[in-house]
XYZ file of C-alpha atoms in Angstrom:
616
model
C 2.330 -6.414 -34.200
C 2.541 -8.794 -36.956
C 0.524 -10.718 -39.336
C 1.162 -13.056 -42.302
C -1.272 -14.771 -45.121
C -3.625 -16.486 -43.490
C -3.394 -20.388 -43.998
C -6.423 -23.031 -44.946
C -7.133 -24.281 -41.056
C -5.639 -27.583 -40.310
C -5.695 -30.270 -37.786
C -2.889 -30.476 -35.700
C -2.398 -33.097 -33.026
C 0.799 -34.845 -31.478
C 2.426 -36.536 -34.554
C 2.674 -40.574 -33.405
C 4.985 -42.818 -35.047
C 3.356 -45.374 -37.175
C 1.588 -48.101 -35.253
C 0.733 -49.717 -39.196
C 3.101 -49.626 -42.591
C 1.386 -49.167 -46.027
C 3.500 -51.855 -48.045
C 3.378 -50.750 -51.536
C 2.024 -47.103 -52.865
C -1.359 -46.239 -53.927
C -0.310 -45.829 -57.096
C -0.606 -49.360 -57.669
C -4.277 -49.344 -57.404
C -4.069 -47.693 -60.961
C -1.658 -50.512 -62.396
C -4.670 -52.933 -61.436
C -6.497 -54.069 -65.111
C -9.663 -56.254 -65.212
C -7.937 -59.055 -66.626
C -4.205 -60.320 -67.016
C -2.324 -61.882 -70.028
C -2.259 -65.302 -68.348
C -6.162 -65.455 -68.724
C -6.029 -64.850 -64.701
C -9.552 -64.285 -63.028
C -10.661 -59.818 -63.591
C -10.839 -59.820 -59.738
C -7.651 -61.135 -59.278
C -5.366 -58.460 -56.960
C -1.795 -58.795 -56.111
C -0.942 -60.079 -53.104
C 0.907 -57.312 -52.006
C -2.006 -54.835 -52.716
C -4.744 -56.980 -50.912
C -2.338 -56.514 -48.157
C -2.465 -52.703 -48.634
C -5.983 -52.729 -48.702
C -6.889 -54.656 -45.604
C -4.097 -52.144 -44.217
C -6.262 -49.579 -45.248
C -9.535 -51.031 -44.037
C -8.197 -51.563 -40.454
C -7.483 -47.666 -40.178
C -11.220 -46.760 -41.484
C -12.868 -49.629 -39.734
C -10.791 -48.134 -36.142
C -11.988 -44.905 -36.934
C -15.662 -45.935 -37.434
C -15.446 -47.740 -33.841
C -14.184 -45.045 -31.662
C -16.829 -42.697 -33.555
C -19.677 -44.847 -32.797
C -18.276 -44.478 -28.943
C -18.106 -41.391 -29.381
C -21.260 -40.824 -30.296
C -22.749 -43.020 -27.340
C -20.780 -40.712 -24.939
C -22.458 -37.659 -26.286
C -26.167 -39.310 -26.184
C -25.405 -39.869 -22.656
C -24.270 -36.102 -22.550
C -20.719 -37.347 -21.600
C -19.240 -34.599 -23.739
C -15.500 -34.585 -22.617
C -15.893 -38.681 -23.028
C -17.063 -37.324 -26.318
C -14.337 -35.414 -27.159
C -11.747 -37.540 -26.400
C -13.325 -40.627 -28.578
C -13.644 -38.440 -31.035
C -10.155 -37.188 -30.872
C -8.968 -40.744 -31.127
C -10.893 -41.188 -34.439
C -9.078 -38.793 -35.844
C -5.612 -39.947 -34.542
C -5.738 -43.416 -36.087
C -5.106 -41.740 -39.201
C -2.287 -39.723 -37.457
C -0.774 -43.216 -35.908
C -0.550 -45.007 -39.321
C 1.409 -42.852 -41.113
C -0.342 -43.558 -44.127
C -0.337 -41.282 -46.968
C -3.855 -40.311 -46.330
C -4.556 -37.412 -49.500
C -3.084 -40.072 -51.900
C -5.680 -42.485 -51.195
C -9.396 -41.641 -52.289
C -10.898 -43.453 -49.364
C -8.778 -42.557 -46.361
C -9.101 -38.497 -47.997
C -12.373 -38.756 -48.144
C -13.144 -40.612 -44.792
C -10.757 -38.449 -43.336
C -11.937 -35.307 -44.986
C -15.231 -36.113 -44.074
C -14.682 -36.729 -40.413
C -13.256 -33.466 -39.467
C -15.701 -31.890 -40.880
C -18.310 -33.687 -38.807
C -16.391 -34.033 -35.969
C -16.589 -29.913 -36.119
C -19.988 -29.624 -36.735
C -20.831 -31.631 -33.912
C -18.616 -29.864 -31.599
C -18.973 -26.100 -32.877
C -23.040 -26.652 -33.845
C -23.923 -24.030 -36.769
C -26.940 -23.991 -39.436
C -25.668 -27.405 -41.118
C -26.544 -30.442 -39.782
C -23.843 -33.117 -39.394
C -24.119 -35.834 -42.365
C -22.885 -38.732 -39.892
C -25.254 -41.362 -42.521
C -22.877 -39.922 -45.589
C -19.979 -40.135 -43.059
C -20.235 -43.763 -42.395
C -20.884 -44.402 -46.505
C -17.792 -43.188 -47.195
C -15.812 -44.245 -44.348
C -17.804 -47.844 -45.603
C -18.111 -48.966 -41.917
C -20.132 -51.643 -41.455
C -22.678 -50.191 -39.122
C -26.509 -51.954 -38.652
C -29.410 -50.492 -37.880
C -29.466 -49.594 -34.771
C -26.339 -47.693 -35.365
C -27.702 -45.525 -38.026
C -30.708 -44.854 -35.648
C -28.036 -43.552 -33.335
C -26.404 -41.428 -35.743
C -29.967 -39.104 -36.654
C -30.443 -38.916 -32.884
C -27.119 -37.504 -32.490
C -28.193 -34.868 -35.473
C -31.036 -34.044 -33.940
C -29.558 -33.562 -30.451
C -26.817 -31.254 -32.170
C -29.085 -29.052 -33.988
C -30.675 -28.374 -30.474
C -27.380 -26.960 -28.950
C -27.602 -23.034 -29.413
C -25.462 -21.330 -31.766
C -22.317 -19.363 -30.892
C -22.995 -15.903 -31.373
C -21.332 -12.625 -30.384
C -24.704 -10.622 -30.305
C -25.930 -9.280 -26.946
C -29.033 -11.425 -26.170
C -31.400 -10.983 -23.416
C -30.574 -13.113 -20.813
C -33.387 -14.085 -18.484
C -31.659 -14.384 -14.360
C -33.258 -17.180 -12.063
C -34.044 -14.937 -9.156
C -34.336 -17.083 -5.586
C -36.181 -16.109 -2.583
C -33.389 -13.816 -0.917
C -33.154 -11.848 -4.606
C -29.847 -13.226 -5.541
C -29.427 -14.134 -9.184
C -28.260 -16.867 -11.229
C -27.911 -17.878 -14.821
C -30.045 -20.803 -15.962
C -28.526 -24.203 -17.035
C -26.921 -23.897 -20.670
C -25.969 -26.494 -23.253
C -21.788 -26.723 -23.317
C -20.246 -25.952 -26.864
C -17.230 -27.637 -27.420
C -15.652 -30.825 -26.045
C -12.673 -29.203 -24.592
C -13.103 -26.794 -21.489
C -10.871 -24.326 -20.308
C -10.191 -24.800 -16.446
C -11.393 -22.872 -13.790
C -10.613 -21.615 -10.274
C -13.606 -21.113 -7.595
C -14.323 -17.331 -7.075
C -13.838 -16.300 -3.498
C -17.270 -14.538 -4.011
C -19.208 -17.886 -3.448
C -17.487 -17.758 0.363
C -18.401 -14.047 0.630
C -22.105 -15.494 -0.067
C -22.056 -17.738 2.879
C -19.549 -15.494 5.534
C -20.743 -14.521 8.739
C -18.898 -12.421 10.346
C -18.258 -13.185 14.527
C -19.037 -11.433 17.656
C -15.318 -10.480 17.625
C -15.470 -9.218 14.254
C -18.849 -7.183 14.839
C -17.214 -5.238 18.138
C -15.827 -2.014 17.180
C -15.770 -0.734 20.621
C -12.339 -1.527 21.124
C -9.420 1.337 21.264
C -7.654 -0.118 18.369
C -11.030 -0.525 16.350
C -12.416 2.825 17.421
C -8.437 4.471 16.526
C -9.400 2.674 13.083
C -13.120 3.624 12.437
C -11.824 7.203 12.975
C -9.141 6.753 10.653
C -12.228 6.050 7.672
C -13.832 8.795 8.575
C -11.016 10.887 8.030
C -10.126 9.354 5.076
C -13.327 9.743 3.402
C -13.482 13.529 4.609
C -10.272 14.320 2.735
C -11.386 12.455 -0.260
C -8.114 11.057 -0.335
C -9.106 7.614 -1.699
C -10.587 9.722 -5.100
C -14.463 8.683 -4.295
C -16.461 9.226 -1.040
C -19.166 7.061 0.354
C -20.719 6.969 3.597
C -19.610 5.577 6.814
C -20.622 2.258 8.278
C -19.546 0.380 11.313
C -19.715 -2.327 8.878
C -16.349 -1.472 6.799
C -14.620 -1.415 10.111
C -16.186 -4.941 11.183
C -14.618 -5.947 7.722
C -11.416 -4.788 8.806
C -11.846 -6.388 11.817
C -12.318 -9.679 9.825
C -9.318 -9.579 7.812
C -6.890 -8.384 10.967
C -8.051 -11.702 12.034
C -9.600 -14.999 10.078
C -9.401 -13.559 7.029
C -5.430 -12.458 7.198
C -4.529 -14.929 4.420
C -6.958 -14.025 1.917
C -6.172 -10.897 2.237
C -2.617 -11.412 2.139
C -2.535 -13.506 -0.978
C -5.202 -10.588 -2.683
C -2.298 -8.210 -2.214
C -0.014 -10.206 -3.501
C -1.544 -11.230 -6.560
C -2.769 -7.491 -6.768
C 0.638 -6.399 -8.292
C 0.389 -8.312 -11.556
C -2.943 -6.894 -12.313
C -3.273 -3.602 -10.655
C -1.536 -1.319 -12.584
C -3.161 -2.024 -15.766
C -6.549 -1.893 -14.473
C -5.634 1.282 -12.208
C -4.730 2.736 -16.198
C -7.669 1.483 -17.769
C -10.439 2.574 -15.038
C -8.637 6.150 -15.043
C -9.023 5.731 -18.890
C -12.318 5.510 -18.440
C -13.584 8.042 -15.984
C -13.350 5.732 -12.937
C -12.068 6.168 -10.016
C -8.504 4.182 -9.451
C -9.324 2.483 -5.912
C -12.475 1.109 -7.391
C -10.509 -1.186 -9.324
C -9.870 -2.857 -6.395
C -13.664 -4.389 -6.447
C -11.123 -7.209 -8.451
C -9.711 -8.558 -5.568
C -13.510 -9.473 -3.730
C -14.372 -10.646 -7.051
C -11.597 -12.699 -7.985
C -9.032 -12.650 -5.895
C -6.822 -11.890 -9.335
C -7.332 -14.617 -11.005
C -8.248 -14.562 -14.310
C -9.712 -17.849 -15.013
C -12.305 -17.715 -11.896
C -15.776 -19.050 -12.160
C -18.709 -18.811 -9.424
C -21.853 -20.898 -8.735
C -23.655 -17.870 -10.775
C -21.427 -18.570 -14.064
C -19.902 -15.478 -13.447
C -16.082 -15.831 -15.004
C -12.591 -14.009 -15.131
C -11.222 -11.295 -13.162
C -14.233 -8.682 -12.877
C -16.714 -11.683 -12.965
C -18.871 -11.098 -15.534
C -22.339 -13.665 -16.295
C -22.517 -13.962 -20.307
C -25.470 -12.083 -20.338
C -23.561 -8.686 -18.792
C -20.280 -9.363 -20.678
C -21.853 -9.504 -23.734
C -23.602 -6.453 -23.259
C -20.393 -4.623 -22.464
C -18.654 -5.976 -25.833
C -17.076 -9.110 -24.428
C -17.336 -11.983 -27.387
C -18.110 -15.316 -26.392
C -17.799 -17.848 -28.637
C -16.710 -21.591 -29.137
C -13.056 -20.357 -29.554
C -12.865 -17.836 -26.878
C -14.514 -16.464 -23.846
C -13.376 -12.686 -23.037
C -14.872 -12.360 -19.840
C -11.660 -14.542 -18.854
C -9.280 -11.950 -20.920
C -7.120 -9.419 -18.991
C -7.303 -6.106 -20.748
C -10.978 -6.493 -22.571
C -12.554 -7.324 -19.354
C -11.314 -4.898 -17.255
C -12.251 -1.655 -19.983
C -15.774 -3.767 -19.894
C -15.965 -3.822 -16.573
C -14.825 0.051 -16.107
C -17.551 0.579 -18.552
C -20.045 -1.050 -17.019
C -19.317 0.327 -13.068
C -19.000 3.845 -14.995
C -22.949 3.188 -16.438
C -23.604 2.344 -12.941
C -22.211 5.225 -11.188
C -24.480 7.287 -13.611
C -27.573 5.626 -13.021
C -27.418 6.054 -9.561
C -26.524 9.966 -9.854
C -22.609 9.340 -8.797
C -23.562 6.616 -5.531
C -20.081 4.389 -5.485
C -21.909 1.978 -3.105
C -24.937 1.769 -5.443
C -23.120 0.789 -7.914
C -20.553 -1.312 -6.873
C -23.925 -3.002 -5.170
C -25.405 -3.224 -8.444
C -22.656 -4.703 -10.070
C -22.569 -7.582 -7.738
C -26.662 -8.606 -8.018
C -27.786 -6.351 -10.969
C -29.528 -2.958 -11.496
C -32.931 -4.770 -10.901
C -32.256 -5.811 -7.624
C -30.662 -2.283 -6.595
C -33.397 -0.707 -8.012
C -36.580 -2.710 -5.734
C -34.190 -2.261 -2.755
C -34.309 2.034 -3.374
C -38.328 1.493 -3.657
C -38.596 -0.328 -0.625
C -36.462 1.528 1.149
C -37.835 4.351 -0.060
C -33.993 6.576 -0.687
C -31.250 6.498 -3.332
C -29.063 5.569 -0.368
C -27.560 2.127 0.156
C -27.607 2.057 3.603
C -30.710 2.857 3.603
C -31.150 -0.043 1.049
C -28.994 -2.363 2.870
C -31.741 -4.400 4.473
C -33.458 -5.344 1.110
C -30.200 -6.082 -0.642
C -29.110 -10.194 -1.169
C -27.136 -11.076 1.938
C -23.864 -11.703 -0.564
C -24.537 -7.965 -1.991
C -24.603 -6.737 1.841
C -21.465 -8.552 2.394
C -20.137 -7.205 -0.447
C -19.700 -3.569 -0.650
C -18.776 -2.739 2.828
C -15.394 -5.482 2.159
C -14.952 -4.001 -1.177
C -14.693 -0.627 0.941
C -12.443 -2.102 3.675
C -10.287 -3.837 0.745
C -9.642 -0.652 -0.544
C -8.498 1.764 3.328
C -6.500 -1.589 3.542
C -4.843 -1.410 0.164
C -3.956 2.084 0.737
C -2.665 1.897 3.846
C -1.188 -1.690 4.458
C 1.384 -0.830 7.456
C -1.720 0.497 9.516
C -4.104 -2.753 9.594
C -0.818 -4.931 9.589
C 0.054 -6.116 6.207
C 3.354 -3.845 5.761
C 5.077 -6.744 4.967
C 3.398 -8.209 2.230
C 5.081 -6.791 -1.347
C 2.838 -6.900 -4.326
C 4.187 -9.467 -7.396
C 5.913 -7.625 -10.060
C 3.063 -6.832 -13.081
C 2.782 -9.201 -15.526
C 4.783 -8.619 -18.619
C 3.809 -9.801 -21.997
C 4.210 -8.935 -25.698
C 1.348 -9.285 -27.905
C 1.414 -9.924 -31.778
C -1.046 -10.711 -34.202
C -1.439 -14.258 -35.929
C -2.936 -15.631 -38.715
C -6.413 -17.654 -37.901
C -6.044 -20.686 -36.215
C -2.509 -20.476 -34.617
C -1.600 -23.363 -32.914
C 0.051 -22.257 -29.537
C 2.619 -25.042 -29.974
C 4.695 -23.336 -32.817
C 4.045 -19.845 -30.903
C 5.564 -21.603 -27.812
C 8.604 -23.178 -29.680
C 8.886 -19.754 -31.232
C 9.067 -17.674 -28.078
C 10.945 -20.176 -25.756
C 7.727 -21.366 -23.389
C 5.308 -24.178 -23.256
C 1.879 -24.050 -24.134
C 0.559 -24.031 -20.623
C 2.251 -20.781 -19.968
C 0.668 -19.873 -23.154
C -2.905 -20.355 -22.174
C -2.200 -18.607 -18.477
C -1.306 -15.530 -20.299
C -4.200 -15.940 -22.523
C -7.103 -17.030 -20.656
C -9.505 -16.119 -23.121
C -8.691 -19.059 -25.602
C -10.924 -22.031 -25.110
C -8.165 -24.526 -26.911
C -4.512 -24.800 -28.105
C -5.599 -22.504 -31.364
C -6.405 -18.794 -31.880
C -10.113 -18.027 -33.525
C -10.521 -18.522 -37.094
C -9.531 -14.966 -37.181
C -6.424 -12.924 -37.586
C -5.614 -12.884 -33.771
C -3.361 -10.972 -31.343
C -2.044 -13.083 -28.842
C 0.008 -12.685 -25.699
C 3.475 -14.329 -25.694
C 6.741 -13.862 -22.841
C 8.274 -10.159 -22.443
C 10.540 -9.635 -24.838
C 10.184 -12.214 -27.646
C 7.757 -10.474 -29.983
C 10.693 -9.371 -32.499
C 11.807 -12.650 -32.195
C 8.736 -14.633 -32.575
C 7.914 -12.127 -36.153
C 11.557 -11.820 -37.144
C 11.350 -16.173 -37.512
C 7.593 -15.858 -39.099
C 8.524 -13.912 -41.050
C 11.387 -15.604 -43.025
C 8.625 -18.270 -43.324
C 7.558 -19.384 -46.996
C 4.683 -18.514 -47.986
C 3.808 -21.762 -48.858
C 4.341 -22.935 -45.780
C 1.427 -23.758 -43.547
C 2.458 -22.199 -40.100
C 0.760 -25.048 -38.511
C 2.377 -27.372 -40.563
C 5.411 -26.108 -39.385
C 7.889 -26.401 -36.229
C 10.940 -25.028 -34.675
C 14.656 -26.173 -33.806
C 17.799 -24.377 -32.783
C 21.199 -24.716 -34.391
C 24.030 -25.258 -32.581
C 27.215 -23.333 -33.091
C 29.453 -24.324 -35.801
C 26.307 -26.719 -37.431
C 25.899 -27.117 -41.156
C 22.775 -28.023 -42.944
C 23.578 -31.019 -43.333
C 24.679 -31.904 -39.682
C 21.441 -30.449 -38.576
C 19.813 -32.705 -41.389
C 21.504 -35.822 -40.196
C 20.079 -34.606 -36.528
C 16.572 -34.121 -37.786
C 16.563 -37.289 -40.033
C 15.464 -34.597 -42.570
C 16.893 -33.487 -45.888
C 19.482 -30.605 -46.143
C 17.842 -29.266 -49.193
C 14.370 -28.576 -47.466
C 15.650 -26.946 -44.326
C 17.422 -24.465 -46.548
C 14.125 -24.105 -48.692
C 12.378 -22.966 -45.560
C 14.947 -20.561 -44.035
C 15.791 -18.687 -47.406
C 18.845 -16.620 -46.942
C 20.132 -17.971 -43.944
C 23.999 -19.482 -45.467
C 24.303 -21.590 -42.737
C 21.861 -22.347 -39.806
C 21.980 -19.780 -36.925
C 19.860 -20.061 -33.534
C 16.153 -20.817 -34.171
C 15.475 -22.491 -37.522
C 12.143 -23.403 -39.269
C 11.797 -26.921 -39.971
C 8.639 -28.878 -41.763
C 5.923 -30.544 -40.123
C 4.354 -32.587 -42.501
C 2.781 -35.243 -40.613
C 0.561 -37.751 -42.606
C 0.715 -34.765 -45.422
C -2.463 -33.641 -44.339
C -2.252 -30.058 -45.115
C -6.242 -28.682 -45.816
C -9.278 -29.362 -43.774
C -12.041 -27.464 -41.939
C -10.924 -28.993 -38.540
C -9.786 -26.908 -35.546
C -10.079 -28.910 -32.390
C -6.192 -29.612 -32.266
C -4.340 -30.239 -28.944
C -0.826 -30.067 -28.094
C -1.609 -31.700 -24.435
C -0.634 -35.460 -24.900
C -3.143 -37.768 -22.945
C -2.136 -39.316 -19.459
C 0.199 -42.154 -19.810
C 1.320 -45.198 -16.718
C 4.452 -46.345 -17.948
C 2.835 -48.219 -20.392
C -0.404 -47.592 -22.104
C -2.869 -50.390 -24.055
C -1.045 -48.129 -27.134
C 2.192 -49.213 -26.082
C 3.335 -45.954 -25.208
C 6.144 -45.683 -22.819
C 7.848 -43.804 -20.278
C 10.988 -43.201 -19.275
C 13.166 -41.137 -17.210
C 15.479 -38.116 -18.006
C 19.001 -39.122 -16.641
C 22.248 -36.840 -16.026
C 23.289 -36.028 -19.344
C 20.079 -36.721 -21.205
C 18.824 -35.395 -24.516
C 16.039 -35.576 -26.548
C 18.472 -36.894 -29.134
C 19.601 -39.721 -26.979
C 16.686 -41.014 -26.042
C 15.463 -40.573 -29.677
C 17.929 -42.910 -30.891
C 18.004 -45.476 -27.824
C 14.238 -45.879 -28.778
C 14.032 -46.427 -32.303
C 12.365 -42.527 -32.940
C 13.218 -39.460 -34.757
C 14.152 -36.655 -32.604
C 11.479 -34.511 -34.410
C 8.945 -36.742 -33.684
C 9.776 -37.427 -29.679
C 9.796 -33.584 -29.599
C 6.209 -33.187 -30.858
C 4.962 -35.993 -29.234
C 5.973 -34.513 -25.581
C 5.228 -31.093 -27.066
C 8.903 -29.831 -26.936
C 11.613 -27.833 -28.953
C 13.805 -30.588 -30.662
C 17.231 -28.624 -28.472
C 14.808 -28.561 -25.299
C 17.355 -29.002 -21.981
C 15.703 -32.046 -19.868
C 16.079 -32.449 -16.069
C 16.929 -35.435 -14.409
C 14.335 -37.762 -13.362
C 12.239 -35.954 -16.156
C 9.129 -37.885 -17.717
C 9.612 -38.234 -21.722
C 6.743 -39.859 -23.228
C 7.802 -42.216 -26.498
C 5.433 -42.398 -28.720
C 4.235 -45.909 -29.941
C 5.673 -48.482 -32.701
């Protein structure tokens, strides 16, 4: 584990060349007296600076327009249309490559805007100011438009707050007693992307004549088999006998082969930790297979019911088993926090119901309510007696959990020898500062930030909470990752930072030359390093926007044809390509191709490759 100072939060975004040149530096504004020797009018302004100025007013005035779409988007609750207009707001000031904290305007404009931007997104007790905003910004807006903006305000301050409390959570029950979650209010623009959970098939699966016929020898052979089993409490839990476990089996020797296959498969990179954890916690090992019906192992799935990750869990549950969900992460989609919840929570449920397995793997699928009016109507603590008055998915449910597990632990008999479980799913964790962005952590360790989100699930952007944060990254590059954080500055912004790798036999001023960066600053930020070796720090600085409230970044540039109204292009890796190659052919640093297609500078490209260049 590691951790360093924690850094003021700042935005972070693809780094664009500059679409718009400030011609002479804001300094002259100051040079500017109200009247000239020559008896010249007090208004008069250089030529040069009223060209600065209406520089300057074209950024702001930009901005202003893709906020007011932004804001239409959201009235008409088009929240990831939202997001990405309001993304683009902030990128003008990105694109121009203006100084923008050297300029009181764009600082306070921009300044401003994050912080509304956030408050709009992440709602808290504050209101956004979007009529201070626009004075600022000075955008030219009418009436109408400032009528838009207080509607907006008002529709924010009715989105709930973020908490990580436990609240009661109120279930829409349906005729058949299954449960849902009622329709919430989204918080945030950006969404993290989900699977479908194989339990919304379970819901609707009816099992065939075939499948329902155990009076076959094999099936019979089979159904005797349980019984044994279960006798010799060999699986570590008993439960009672049902021809409906062995018209489960049935099922999955047949139409359901493939799901079952695959469920084995991905079983291997999961298992073992959750096999740990639910022995860790008093339960049973086999019950941990109750992942595979919920999930099929896959961490990021979401049902009709809201229910998310790989034990499934509706906000209301997860909460009250410790799982935080916020507008920065959702545990219920994390790998070792929601499987100790969910060991919890079946170990809570095996105690209600006096040590019942079936009970309360049946409760965990429709509630304790539910289980409970089925035992009063059926008038015994014994779910086969309660069977009838369960939901039809719950009655599904635990007899394939059951046949899950006799198939599990004995694959060669029901005919899935062959399948071998994928190897477990190493990882390294290590703690960051708040508000990591994954794309230094990716650089860092060697990955991308895709493969940076599938190991942590539970992060609802490209940034860690506004926390000090321990995050998963590739087995075996922890040391690595701290050893090159460490050897950071301390006045270095980590997320105004980025990483290359030397070459053999490089200087720092070869690298420099590379970089289009000076010598004397790369050995500033790698301080005791004689000459560079391997991975090297290397600044950031963008615009030399370094402090702000934002932290909405993203490291995912947006969809490009092979030529965008930006005038973005494309082109294609060939045999023999680099980065910087094709930085120089186009008329762009190498450091700023990198960020813009979210790479390390020494990243090895395929042929036939797509490398975005960023527009001029």
């Amino acid at each position: 584990m590691w951790s360093i100072d924690e850094n003021p939060r700042s935005p972070k975004s693809f780094i664009f060349t500059a679409v718009l040149t400030l011609l002479f530096s804001v300094s002259m504004f100051g040079q500017i007296t109200s009247s000239t020797a020559n008896g010249r009018n007090s208004n008069y302004k250089p030529r040069e600076v009223q060209q600065s100025e209406a520089i300057i007013n074209q950024v702001t005035d930009k901005v202003g327009i893709l906020f007011k779409e932004g804001m239409i988007a959201l009235k008409d609750q088009k929240r990831s249309d939202a997001g990405e207009k309001f993304n683009k707001s902030v990128e003008v000031f990105l694109l121009s490559a203006l100084n923008v904290q050297s300029n009181p305007k764009l600082a306070g404009c921009y300044n401003q805007l994050i912080e509304t931007v956030y408050r709009m997104e992440f709602p808290e007790t504050q209101a956004p100011n979007i009529r201070s905003l626009a004075s600022t910004c000075e955008w030219n807006w009418n009436n109408n438009d400032f009528l838009l903006a207080d509607e907006i305000a008002v529709i924010v301050q009715k989105m709930p707050v973020p908490t990580d409390v436990a609240t009661n959570t109120t279930l829409i029950t349906s005729a058949d007693g299954s449960t849902s979650m009622p329709d919430e209010a989204l918080i945030g623009f950006n969404e993290q992307r989900f699977e479908p959970s194989p339990l919304d098939e379970l819901a609707k699966l009816q099992l065939t004549s075939d499948e329902i016929n155990i009076d076959t020898p094999e099936a019979q052979q089979q159904y005797q088999y349980i019984q044994y089993a279960v006798a010799n409490r060999s699986l570590g839990f008993s439960f009672q006998v049902s021809p409906l476990i062995q018209q489960f089996l049935n099922y999955y020797q047949g139409r359901g082969r493939k799901t079952m296959e695959v469920g084995l498969y991905r079983s291997g990179m999961f298992m073992q930790m959750a096999r740990r954890i639910f022995r860790e916690e008093g339960v049973p090992e086999n019950v941990a297979w109750l992942g595979q019906v919920e999930s099929a192992w896959k961490p990021t799935a979401m049902s009709w019911a809201a229910a998310s990750g790989l034990w499934q869990f509706i906000p209301g549950t997860g909460a009250r088993f410790g799982l935080r969900r916020t507008a920065h992460l959702d545990e219920r989609n994390s790998f070792e926090q929601a499987t100790r919840a969910s060991a919890k929570y079946l170990k809570f449920l095996a105690n209600r119901y006096n040590g019942n397995w079936e009970l309360a793997m049946g409760a965990y699928n429709c509630g304790e309510g539910n289980v409970d009016k089925a035992i009063r109507r059926a008038g015994s603590s014994n779910f086969w007696a309660a069977y009838p008055y369960l939901p039809q998915e719950t009655r599904n449910y635990v007899p394939n959990i059951l046949a899950t597990i006799l198939i599990a632990n004995n694959p060669q008999k029901y005919g899935f020898g062959h399948i071998r479980p994928a190897a477990p799913l190493r990882y390294d964790q290590i703690r960051v500062p708040s508000s990591t962005n994954l794309a230094i952590l990716a650089q860092a360790s060697d990955t991308s930030v895709e493969y940076l989100r599938y190991l942590n699930p539970e992060l609802r952007t490209n940034m860690t909470p506004p926390e000090p944060y321990i995050v998963r990254v590739p087995a075996g590059k922890a040391n690595e990752v701290v050893a090159l954080f460490r050897k950071m500055p301390v006045t270095q912004p980590v997320n105004n930072t980025a990483v290359a790798k030397a070459n053999k036999g490089e200087t720092w001023d070869s690298l420099a030359r590379k970089l289009s960066m000076d010598a004397k600053e790369l050995r500033a930020m790698n301080p005791g390093m004689a000459v560079p070796q391997g991975k090297v720090l290397i600044p950031d600085r963008g615009n030399l926007i370094t402090k702000t409230t934002y932290a909405r970044p993203t490291t995912t540039p947006p969809p490009a044809a092979a030529k965008t109204q930006s005038s973005i292009q494309v082109v294609k890796v060939k045999s023999g390509d680099s980065l910087t190659r094709i930085a120089k052919s186009n008329s762009v640093t190498v450091s700023e191709l990198a960020k813009f297609n979210g790479l390390a500078i020494d990243a090895r490209l395929r042929p036939g490759q797509e490398i975005k260049i960023p527009a001029k």
